[in-house]
mmCIF file of C-alpha atoms in Angstrom:
data_model
loop_
_atom_site.group_PDB
_atom_site.id
_atom_site.type_symbol
_atom_site.label_atom_id
_atom_site.label_comp_id
_atom_site.label_asym_id
_atom_site.label_seq_id
_atom_site.Cartn_x
_atom_site.Cartn_y
_atom_site.Cartn_z
ATOM 1 C CA MET Q 92 -5.683 19.662 -8.765
ATOM 2 C CA ASN Q 93 -4.907 22.829 -6.809
ATOM 3 C CA PHE Q 94 -2.663 24.818 -9.096
ATOM 4 C CA ILE Q 95 -0.652 24.873 -12.303
ATOM 5 C CA GLU Q 96 2.328 27.235 -12.537
ATOM 6 C CA ALA Q 97 4.451 28.101 -15.591
ATOM 7 C CA PHE Q 98 7.905 29.566 -14.834
ATOM 8 C CA ASP Q 99 9.144 29.984 -18.412
ATOM 9 C CA GLU Q 100 7.629 32.644 -20.705
ATOM 10 C CA ASN Q 101 7.933 30.276 -23.655
ATOM 11 C CA TYR Q 102 5.456 27.855 -22.085
ATOM 12 C CA THR Q 103 1.900 28.351 -20.855
ATOM 13 C CA LYS Q 104 0.062 26.549 -18.083
ATOM 14 C CA ASP Q 105 -1.669 24.547 -20.802
ATOM 15 C CA ASP Q 106 1.755 23.443 -22.090
ATOM 16 C CA VAL Q 107 2.756 22.343 -18.593
ATOM 17 C CA ILE Q 108 -0.239 20.006 -18.389
ATOM 18 C CA LYS Q 109 0.156 18.844 -21.982
ATOM 19 C CA PHE Q 110 3.800 17.802 -21.570
ATOM 20 C CA ALA Q 111 3.278 16.354 -18.096
ATOM 21 C CA ALA Q 112 0.241 14.282 -19.113
ATOM 22 C CA SER Q 113 1.980 13.012 -22.265
ATOM 23 C CA LEU Q 114 4.786 11.714 -20.065
ATOM 24 C CA GLU Q 115 2.583 10.415 -17.257
ATOM 25 C CA LYS Q 116 0.416 8.290 -19.573
ATOM 26 C CA ASN Q 117 2.900 5.434 -19.147
ATOM 27 C CA SER Q 118 3.095 5.754 -15.353
ATOM 28 C CA GLU Q 119 1.067 3.715 -12.841
ATOM 29 C CA HIS Q 120 1.488 6.257 -10.027
ATOM 30 C CA PRO Q 121 -1.659 7.903 -8.561
ATOM 31 C CA ILE Q 122 -0.143 11.311 -9.403
ATOM 32 C CA ALA Q 123 -0.270 10.310 -13.064
ATOM 33 C CA ASN Q 124 -4.009 9.647 -12.818
ATOM 34 C CA GLY Q 125 -4.615 13.148 -11.448
ATOM 35 C CA ILE Q 126 -2.598 14.852 -14.175
ATOM 36 C CA ILE Q 127 -4.160 12.814 -16.991
ATOM 37 C CA LYS Q 128 -7.645 13.494 -15.603
ATOM 38 C CA LYS Q 129 -6.907 17.229 -15.731
ATOM 39 C CA GLN Q 130 -5.599 16.903 -19.294
ATOM 40 C CA GLU Q 131 -8.820 15.146 -20.317
ATOM 41 C CA GLU Q 132 -10.916 17.898 -18.695
ATOM 42 C CA MET Q 133 -8.946 20.514 -20.629
ATOM 43 C CA GLY Q 134 -9.440 18.563 -23.863
ATOM 44 C CA PHE Q 135 -5.801 18.416 -24.988
ATOM 45 C CA ALA Q 136 -4.510 15.627 -27.214
ATOM 46 C CA LEU Q 137 -1.473 13.841 -25.823
ATOM 47 C CA LEU Q 138 1.894 14.362 -27.505
ATOM 48 C CA ASP Q 139 3.938 11.498 -28.898
ATOM 49 C CA MET Q 140 6.542 10.270 -26.422
ATOM 50 C CA ASP Q 141 9.308 7.672 -26.467
ATOM 51 C CA ASN Q 142 12.264 6.474 -24.356
ATOM 52 C CA PHE Q 143 10.128 6.506 -21.236
ATOM 53 C CA GLN Q 144 11.834 5.523 -17.995
ATOM 54 C CA ALA Q 145 11.327 5.908 -14.263
ATOM 55 C CA ILE Q 146 13.805 7.775 -12.088
ATOM 56 C CA LYS Q 147 13.723 5.596 -9.001
ATOM 57 C CA GLY Q 148 11.821 7.362 -6.240
ATOM 58 C CA LYS Q 149 12.137 10.773 -7.880
ATOM 59 C CA GLY Q 150 10.048 10.919 -11.045
ATOM 60 C CA ILE Q 151 9.878 9.921 -14.697
ATOM 61 C CA GLU Q 152 11.399 11.083 -17.960
ATOM 62 C CA GLY Q 153 11.031 10.621 -21.698
ATOM 63 C CA ASN Q 154 11.529 12.253 -25.079
ATOM 64 C CA ILE Q 155 8.820 14.503 -26.551
ATOM 65 C CA ASP Q 156 9.324 16.460 -29.787
ATOM 66 C CA GLY Q 157 13.063 15.918 -29.499
ATOM 67 C CA LYS Q 158 13.156 17.367 -25.986
ATOM 68 C CA ASP Q 159 14.170 15.610 -22.777
ATOM 69 C CA VAL Q 160 11.084 15.963 -20.561
ATOM 70 C CA MET Q 161 10.922 15.096 -16.872
ATOM 71 C CA VAL Q 162 8.246 15.179 -14.164
ATOM 72 C CA VAL Q 163 10.025 15.064 -10.819
ATOM 73 C CA SER Q 164 9.555 15.426 -7.073
ATOM 74 C CA PRO Q 165 10.771 18.288 -4.849
ATOM 75 C CA GLY Q 166 13.517 15.937 -3.672
ATOM 76 C CA TYR Q 167 14.950 15.790 -7.182
ATOM 77 C CA LEU Q 168 15.118 19.591 -7.350
ATOM 78 C CA ARG Q 169 16.956 19.699 -4.030
ATOM 79 C CA GLU Q 170 19.385 17.044 -5.176
ATOM 80 C CA LYS Q 171 20.173 18.968 -8.374
ATOM 81 C CA ASN Q 172 20.118 22.326 -6.573
ATOM 82 C CA ILE Q 173 17.356 23.659 -8.834
ATOM 83 C CA LYS Q 174 15.589 26.640 -7.286
ATOM 84 C CA VAL Q 175 11.850 27.263 -7.647
ATOM 85 C CA PRO Q 176 11.582 30.916 -8.811
ATOM 86 C CA LYS Q 177 8.499 31.791 -6.737
ATOM 87 C CA ALA Q 178 6.571 30.648 -3.696
ATOM 88 C CA LEU Q 179 3.957 28.038 -4.531
ATOM 89 C CA PRO Q 180 0.393 28.223 -3.194
ATOM 90 C CA GLU Q 181 -0.287 26.486 0.117
ATOM 91 C CA HIS Q 182 -2.909 23.797 -0.219
ATOM 92 C CA GLY Q 183 -3.201 21.481 2.759
ATOM 93 C CA VAL Q 184 -2.660 17.755 2.192
ATOM 94 C CA SER Q 185 -0.866 17.911 -1.116
ATOM 95 C CA THR Q 186 1.833 16.747 -3.474
ATOM 96 C CA ASN Q 187 3.788 19.045 -5.785
ATOM 97 C CA VAL Q 188 5.551 17.833 -8.929
ATOM 98 C CA PHE Q 189 7.727 19.799 -11.350
ATOM 99 C CA LEU Q 190 8.141 19.800 -15.121
ATOM 100 C CA LEU Q 191 11.653 20.033 -16.546
ATOM 101 C CA ILE Q 192 12.426 20.319 -20.247
ATOM 102 C CA ASP Q 193 16.042 19.850 -21.342
ATOM 103 C CA GLY Q 194 17.087 20.284 -17.717
ATOM 104 C CA LYS Q 195 15.301 23.612 -17.245
ATOM 105 C CA LEU Q 196 12.493 24.107 -14.730
ATOM 106 C CA ILE Q 197 9.361 24.929 -16.739
ATOM 107 C CA GLY Q 198 6.449 24.587 -14.357
ATOM 108 C CA ALA Q 199 4.852 23.048 -11.285
ATOM 109 C CA ILE Q 200 1.628 21.173 -10.605
ATOM 110 C CA GLY Q 201 -0.028 20.916 -7.182
ATOM 111 C CA LEU Q 202 -2.306 17.958 -6.521
ATOM 112 C CA SER Q 203 -4.530 17.295 -3.530
ATOM 113 C CA ASP Q 204 -4.140 14.066 -1.587
ATOM 114 C CA ARG Q 205 -7.666 13.072 -0.616
ATOM 115 C CA ILE Q 206 -7.970 10.622 2.251
ATOM 116 C CA ARG Q 207 -10.426 7.877 1.389
ATOM 117 C CA GLU Q 208 -13.449 7.624 3.667
ATOM 118 C CA GLU Q 209 -12.798 3.917 4.225
ATOM 119 C CA SER Q 210 -9.372 4.712 5.673
ATOM 120 C CA TYR Q 211 -10.814 6.330 8.798
ATOM 121 C CA ASN Q 212 -12.789 3.236 9.758
ATOM 122 C CA ALA Q 213 -9.935 0.903 8.788
ATOM 123 C CA ILE Q 214 -7.507 2.687 11.126
ATOM 124 C CA LYS Q 215 -10.103 2.776 13.920
ATOM 125 C CA ARG Q 216 -10.681 -0.977 13.624
ATOM 126 C CA LEU Q 217 -6.949 -1.665 13.701
ATOM 127 C CA LYS Q 218 -6.507 0.496 16.790
ATOM 128 C CA ASP Q 219 -9.447 -1.299 18.465
ATOM 129 C CA GLU Q 220 -7.472 -4.524 17.974
ATOM 130 C CA ASN Q 221 -4.343 -2.923 19.486
ATOM 131 C CA ILE Q 222 -2.514 -2.977 16.146
ATOM 132 C CA LYS Q 223 -0.207 -0.004 15.677
ATOM 133 C CA THR Q 224 -0.349 1.782 12.330
ATOM 134 C CA TRP Q 225 2.511 3.639 10.666
ATOM 135 C CA MET Q 226 2.660 5.406 7.307
ATOM 136 C CA LEU Q 227 5.654 5.002 5.039
ATOM 137 C CA THR Q 228 5.607 7.644 2.288
ATOM 138 C CA GLY Q 229 7.753 9.559 -0.136
ATOM 139 C CA ASP Q 230 5.578 12.642 0.374
ATOM 140 C CA ASN Q 231 6.832 15.722 2.180
ATOM 141 C CA GLU Q 232 6.922 16.070 5.960
ATOM 142 C CA LYS Q 233 4.008 18.510 6.117
ATOM 143 C CA THR Q 234 1.652 16.287 4.144
ATOM 144 C CA ALA Q 235 2.673 13.141 5.997
ATOM 145 C CA LYS Q 236 2.183 14.821 9.383
ATOM 146 C CA GLN Q 237 -1.235 16.174 8.460
ATOM 147 C CA VAL Q 238 -2.482 12.830 7.146
ATOM 148 C CA SER Q 239 -1.050 10.989 10.152
ATOM 149 C CA GLU Q 240 -2.778 13.311 12.613
ATOM 150 C CA GLU Q 241 -6.088 13.265 10.760
ATOM 151 C CA LEU Q 242 -6.197 9.468 10.654
ATOM 152 C CA GLY Q 243 -4.827 9.058 14.163
ATOM 153 C CA LEU Q 244 -1.810 6.990 13.127
ATOM 154 C CA ASP Q 245 0.826 5.934 15.648
ATOM 155 C CA GLY Q 246 3.586 7.449 13.522
ATOM 156 C CA TYR Q 247 4.944 8.072 10.043
ATOM 157 C CA PHE Q 248 8.115 8.137 7.961
ATOM 158 C CA ALA Q 249 8.127 11.002 5.427
ATOM 159 C CA GLU Q 250 10.223 11.726 2.321
ATOM 160 C CA VAL Q 251 11.372 8.106 2.222
ATOM 161 C CA LEU Q 252 13.214 6.996 -0.916
ATOM 162 C CA PRO Q 253 12.391 3.552 -2.377
ATOM 163 C CA GLU Q 254 15.619 1.970 -1.141
ATOM 164 C CA GLN Q 255 14.943 3.397 2.329
ATOM 165 C CA LYS Q 256 11.506 1.796 2.685
ATOM 166 C CA GLN Q 257 13.040 -1.614 3.191
ATOM 167 C CA GLU Q 258 15.382 -0.187 5.840
ATOM 168 C CA LYS Q 259 12.437 1.326 7.727
ATOM 169 C CA ILE Q 260 10.760 -2.090 7.823
ATOM 170 C CA LYS Q 261 13.996 -3.597 9.165
ATOM 171 C CA GLN Q 262 14.128 -0.844 11.782
ATOM 172 C CA LEU Q 263 10.659 -1.734 13.072
ATOM 173 C CA GLN Q 264 11.505 -5.440 13.057
ATOM 174 C CA ALA Q 265 14.701 -4.756 15.019
ATOM 175 C CA GLU Q 266 12.475 -3.255 17.717
ATOM 176 C CA GLY Q 267 10.782 -6.635 18.045
ATOM 177 C CA ARG Q 268 7.707 -5.737 16.009
ATOM 178 C CA PHE Q 269 5.854 -8.131 13.690
ATOM 179 C CA VAL Q 270 5.348 -6.025 10.557
ATOM 180 C CA ALA Q 271 2.630 -6.301 7.920
ATOM 181 C CA MET Q 272 3.249 -3.965 4.978
ATOM 182 C CA THR Q 273 0.596 -2.847 2.500
ATOM 183 C CA GLY Q 274 1.692 -1.321 -0.819
ATOM 184 C CA ASP Q 275 0.903 -1.159 -4.504
ATOM 185 C CA GLY Q 276 3.874 0.346 -6.353
ATOM 186 C CA VAL Q 277 7.181 -0.762 -7.825
ATOM 187 C CA ASN Q 278 8.936 1.220 -5.102
ATOM 188 C CA ASP Q 279 7.100 -0.794 -2.433
ATOM 189 C CA ALA Q 280 8.321 -4.199 -3.650
ATOM 190 C CA PRO Q 281 11.527 -4.455 -1.514
ATOM 191 C CA ALA Q 282 9.608 -3.410 1.617
ATOM 192 C CA LEU Q 283 6.830 -5.895 0.855
ATOM 193 C CA ALA Q 284 9.435 -8.642 0.569
ATOM 194 C CA GLN Q 285 11.135 -7.590 3.829
ATOM 195 C CA ALA Q 286 7.931 -7.411 5.880
ATOM 196 C CA ASP Q 287 6.779 -10.428 7.870
ATOM 197 C CA VAL Q 288 3.594 -10.254 5.800
ATOM 198 C CA GLY Q 289 3.484 -8.377 2.488
ATOM 199 C CA ILE Q 290 0.032 -7.284 1.319
ATOM 200 C CA ALA Q 291 -0.298 -5.970 -2.240
ATOM 201 C CA ILE Q 292 -3.244 -4.030 -3.623
ATOM 202 C CA GLY Q 293 -4.687 -5.852 -6.631
ATOM 203 C CA SER Q 294 -5.016 -2.640 -8.651
ATOM 204 C CA GLY Q 295 -1.305 -1.873 -8.136
ATOM 205 C CA THR Q 296 1.737 -2.893 -10.145
ATOM 206 C CA ASP Q 297 2.604 -6.456 -11.157
ATOM 207 C CA VAL Q 298 5.963 -6.208 -9.365
ATOM 208 C CA ALA Q 299 4.278 -5.449 -6.046
ATOM 209 C CA ALA Q 300 1.801 -8.297 -6.547
ATOM 210 C CA GLU Q 301 4.545 -10.797 -7.356
ATOM 211 C CA THR Q 302 6.561 -9.790 -4.281
ATOM 212 C CA ALA Q 303 3.753 -9.806 -1.713
ATOM 213 C CA ASP Q 304 2.480 -12.779 0.268
ATOM 214 C CA ILE Q 305 -1.161 -11.728 -0.106
ATOM 215 C CA ILE Q 306 -2.950 -9.856 -2.900
ATOM 216 C CA LEU Q 307 -6.158 -7.940 -2.203
ATOM 217 C CA VAL Q 308 -8.575 -7.920 -5.137
ATOM 218 C CA ASN Q 309 -10.034 -4.531 -4.244
ATOM 219 C CA SER Q 310 -8.335 -1.298 -3.197
ATOM 220 C CA ASN Q 311 -10.408 -0.908 -0.033
ATOM 221 C CA PRO Q 312 -8.193 -0.374 3.055
ATOM 222 C CA GLU Q 313 -10.850 -2.034 5.217
ATOM 223 C CA ASP Q 314 -10.034 -5.300 3.444
ATOM 224 C CA VAL Q 315 -6.691 -5.299 5.268
ATOM 225 C CA VAL Q 316 -8.522 -5.343 8.596
ATOM 226 C CA SER Q 317 -10.892 -8.040 7.374
ATOM 227 C CA LEU Q 318 -7.881 -10.066 6.255
ATOM 228 C CA ILE Q 319 -6.333 -9.860 9.730
ATOM 229 C CA ASP Q 320 -9.633 -10.791 11.401
ATOM 230 C CA PHE Q 321 -10.096 -13.739 9.051
ATOM 231 C CA GLY Q 322 -6.521 -14.867 9.701
ATOM 232 C CA LYS Q 323 -7.145 -14.844 13.449
ATOM 233 C CA ALA Q 324 -10.380 -16.779 12.999
ATOM 234 C CA THR Q 325 -8.613 -19.342 10.807
ATOM 235 C CA TYR Q 326 -5.879 -19.851 13.391
ATOM 236 C CA LYS Q 327 -8.506 -20.289 16.109
ATOM 237 C CA LYS Q 328 -10.283 -22.940 14.034
ATOM 238 C CA MET Q 329 -6.989 -24.723 13.411
ATOM 239 C CA VAL Q 330 -6.369 -24.990 17.165
ATOM 240 C CA GLN Q 331 -9.937 -26.156 17.815
ATOM 241 C CA ASN Q 332 -9.753 -28.794 15.088
ATOM 242 C CA LEU Q 333 -6.378 -29.960 16.312
ATOM 243 C CA ILE Q 334 -7.890 -30.551 19.756
ATOM 244 C CA TRP Q 335 -10.807 -32.503 18.273
ATOM 245 C CA ALA Q 336 -8.545 -34.554 16.029
ATOM 246 C CA THR Q 337 -6.004 -35.424 18.696
ATOM 247 C CA GLY Q 338 -8.782 -36.216 21.185
ATOM 248 C CA TYR Q 339 -9.539 -39.434 19.349
ATOM 249 C CA ASN Q 340 -5.898 -40.474 19.088
ATOM 250 C CA VAL Q 341 -5.069 -39.635 22.706
ATOM 251 C CA VAL Q 342 -8.192 -41.136 24.322
ATOM 252 C CA ALA Q 343 -10.158 -43.465 22.052
ATOM 253 C CA ILE Q 344 -7.329 -45.481 20.487
ATOM 254 C CA PRO Q 345 -5.587 -46.381 23.793
ATOM 255 C CA LEU Q 346 -8.932 -47.337 25.347
ATOM 256 C CA ALA Q 347 -9.855 -49.470 22.343
ATOM 257 C CA ALA Q 348 -6.408 -51.105 22.600
ATOM 258 C CA GLY Q 349 -7.164 -52.068 26.213
ATOM 259 C CA VAL Q 350 -4.641 -49.840 28.006
ATOM 260 C CA LEU Q 351 -6.994 -49.514 30.997
ATOM 261 C CA SER Q 352 -8.616 -52.931 30.744
ATOM 262 C CA GLY Q 353 -6.995 -53.872 34.050
ATOM 263 C CA ILE Q 354 -9.311 -51.499 35.882
ATOM 264 C CA GLY Q 355 -12.304 -52.340 33.764
ATOM 265 C CA ILE Q 356 -12.199 -49.384 31.367
ATOM 266 C CA VAL Q 357 -12.310 -50.499 27.750
ATOM 267 C CA ILE Q 358 -14.218 -49.661 24.585
ATOM 268 C CA SER Q 359 -14.750 -51.879 21.601
ATOM 269 C CA PRO Q 360 -12.963 -51.174 18.291
ATOM 270 C CA ALA Q 361 -16.383 -50.529 16.767
ATOM 271 C CA VAL Q 362 -17.072 -47.717 19.238
ATOM 272 C CA GLY Q 363 -13.566 -46.354 18.573
ATOM 273 C CA ALA Q 364 -14.306 -46.264 14.848
ATOM 274 C CA VAL Q 365 -17.546 -44.380 15.527
ATOM 275 C CA LEU Q 366 -15.673 -41.844 17.634
ATOM 276 C CA MET Q 367 -13.107 -41.398 14.875
ATOM 277 C CA SER Q 368 -15.854 -40.717 12.334
ATOM 278 C CA LEU Q 369 -17.565 -38.345 14.743
ATOM 279 C CA SER Q 370 -14.291 -36.469 15.256
ATOM 280 C CA THR Q 371 -13.886 -36.086 11.479
ATOM 281 C CA ILE Q 372 -17.440 -34.768 11.113
ATOM 282 C CA ILE Q 373 -16.984 -32.252 13.949
ATOM 283 C CA VAL Q 374 -13.721 -30.977 12.444
ATOM 284 C CA ALA Q 375 -15.339 -30.577 9.008
ATOM 285 C CA ILE Q 376 -18.367 -28.725 10.399
ATOM 286 C CA ASN Q 377 -16.183 -26.486 12.551
ATOM 287 C CA ALA Q 378 -14.070 -25.560 9.521
ATOM 288 C CA LYS Q 379 -17.220 -24.769 7.538
ATOM 289 C CA LEU Q 380 -18.226 -22.259 10.208
ATOM 290 C CA LEU Q 381 -15.424 -20.025 8.900
ATOM 291 C CA LYS Q 382 -17.858 -19.002 6.176
ATOM 292 C CA LEU Q 383 -19.920 -17.201 8.805
ATOM 293 C CA LYS Q 384 -16.823 -15.254 9.896
ATOM 294 C CA ARG Q 385 -15.960 -14.364 6.307
#
């Protein structure tokens, strides 16, 4: 966490964290984890909260001590024409959220977005396989651009609302692209459904998991690359086994039936049966070799 700001003299920075964490305890968003971790470090007890609900793509709200409390994105402030009273600290790859109580701006919290070490290698492996990578995020333009450049992505869509994520997937598909989408949140579900292949992170929300075609048990981005590699290997084995299987039907059966007996080429039914068994064994062994690829 980079900063905590209180804009109202009736509330301290400690109050900002206390109210925000009490609201975020019911959220599955990564931002919530950062705020709650800070609350635990500061040793505050959470306040009682009810009537929790998500504001689609813009934040969350609930009732605490009879007050309407909200934790929202910069986009929500712009939409409601709420002005931030002072310039906030600059802090690189970041996300800012704001605390509102009874509609009044009370404070702001700045959180760092740390790029996972595994992401660098995952993107490199995808690029080595000539797979283009794009980021679809609700974060601000500055953060999205910085992350995109650091990872070497092919492009990004920033400040995208949940309902717009699906449209961005359609846009890429309209360009003739085959799109695989990876996501973990409720807001990602429509885009996961729209993508040619939807990949959900196992540690994400149930809605995302139910919508996706594939669910990754771990949250390691390199698993996405391994999944693609394993899919390619599986397809290759399918083609190989199809060739072995049809080889018997195309060659052995007609010969055993005497199609070329007129020119002296014929095999006995017994030999044909042996070839069929051999074909089955080869197909089974070849399929087992997928374990080495995995």
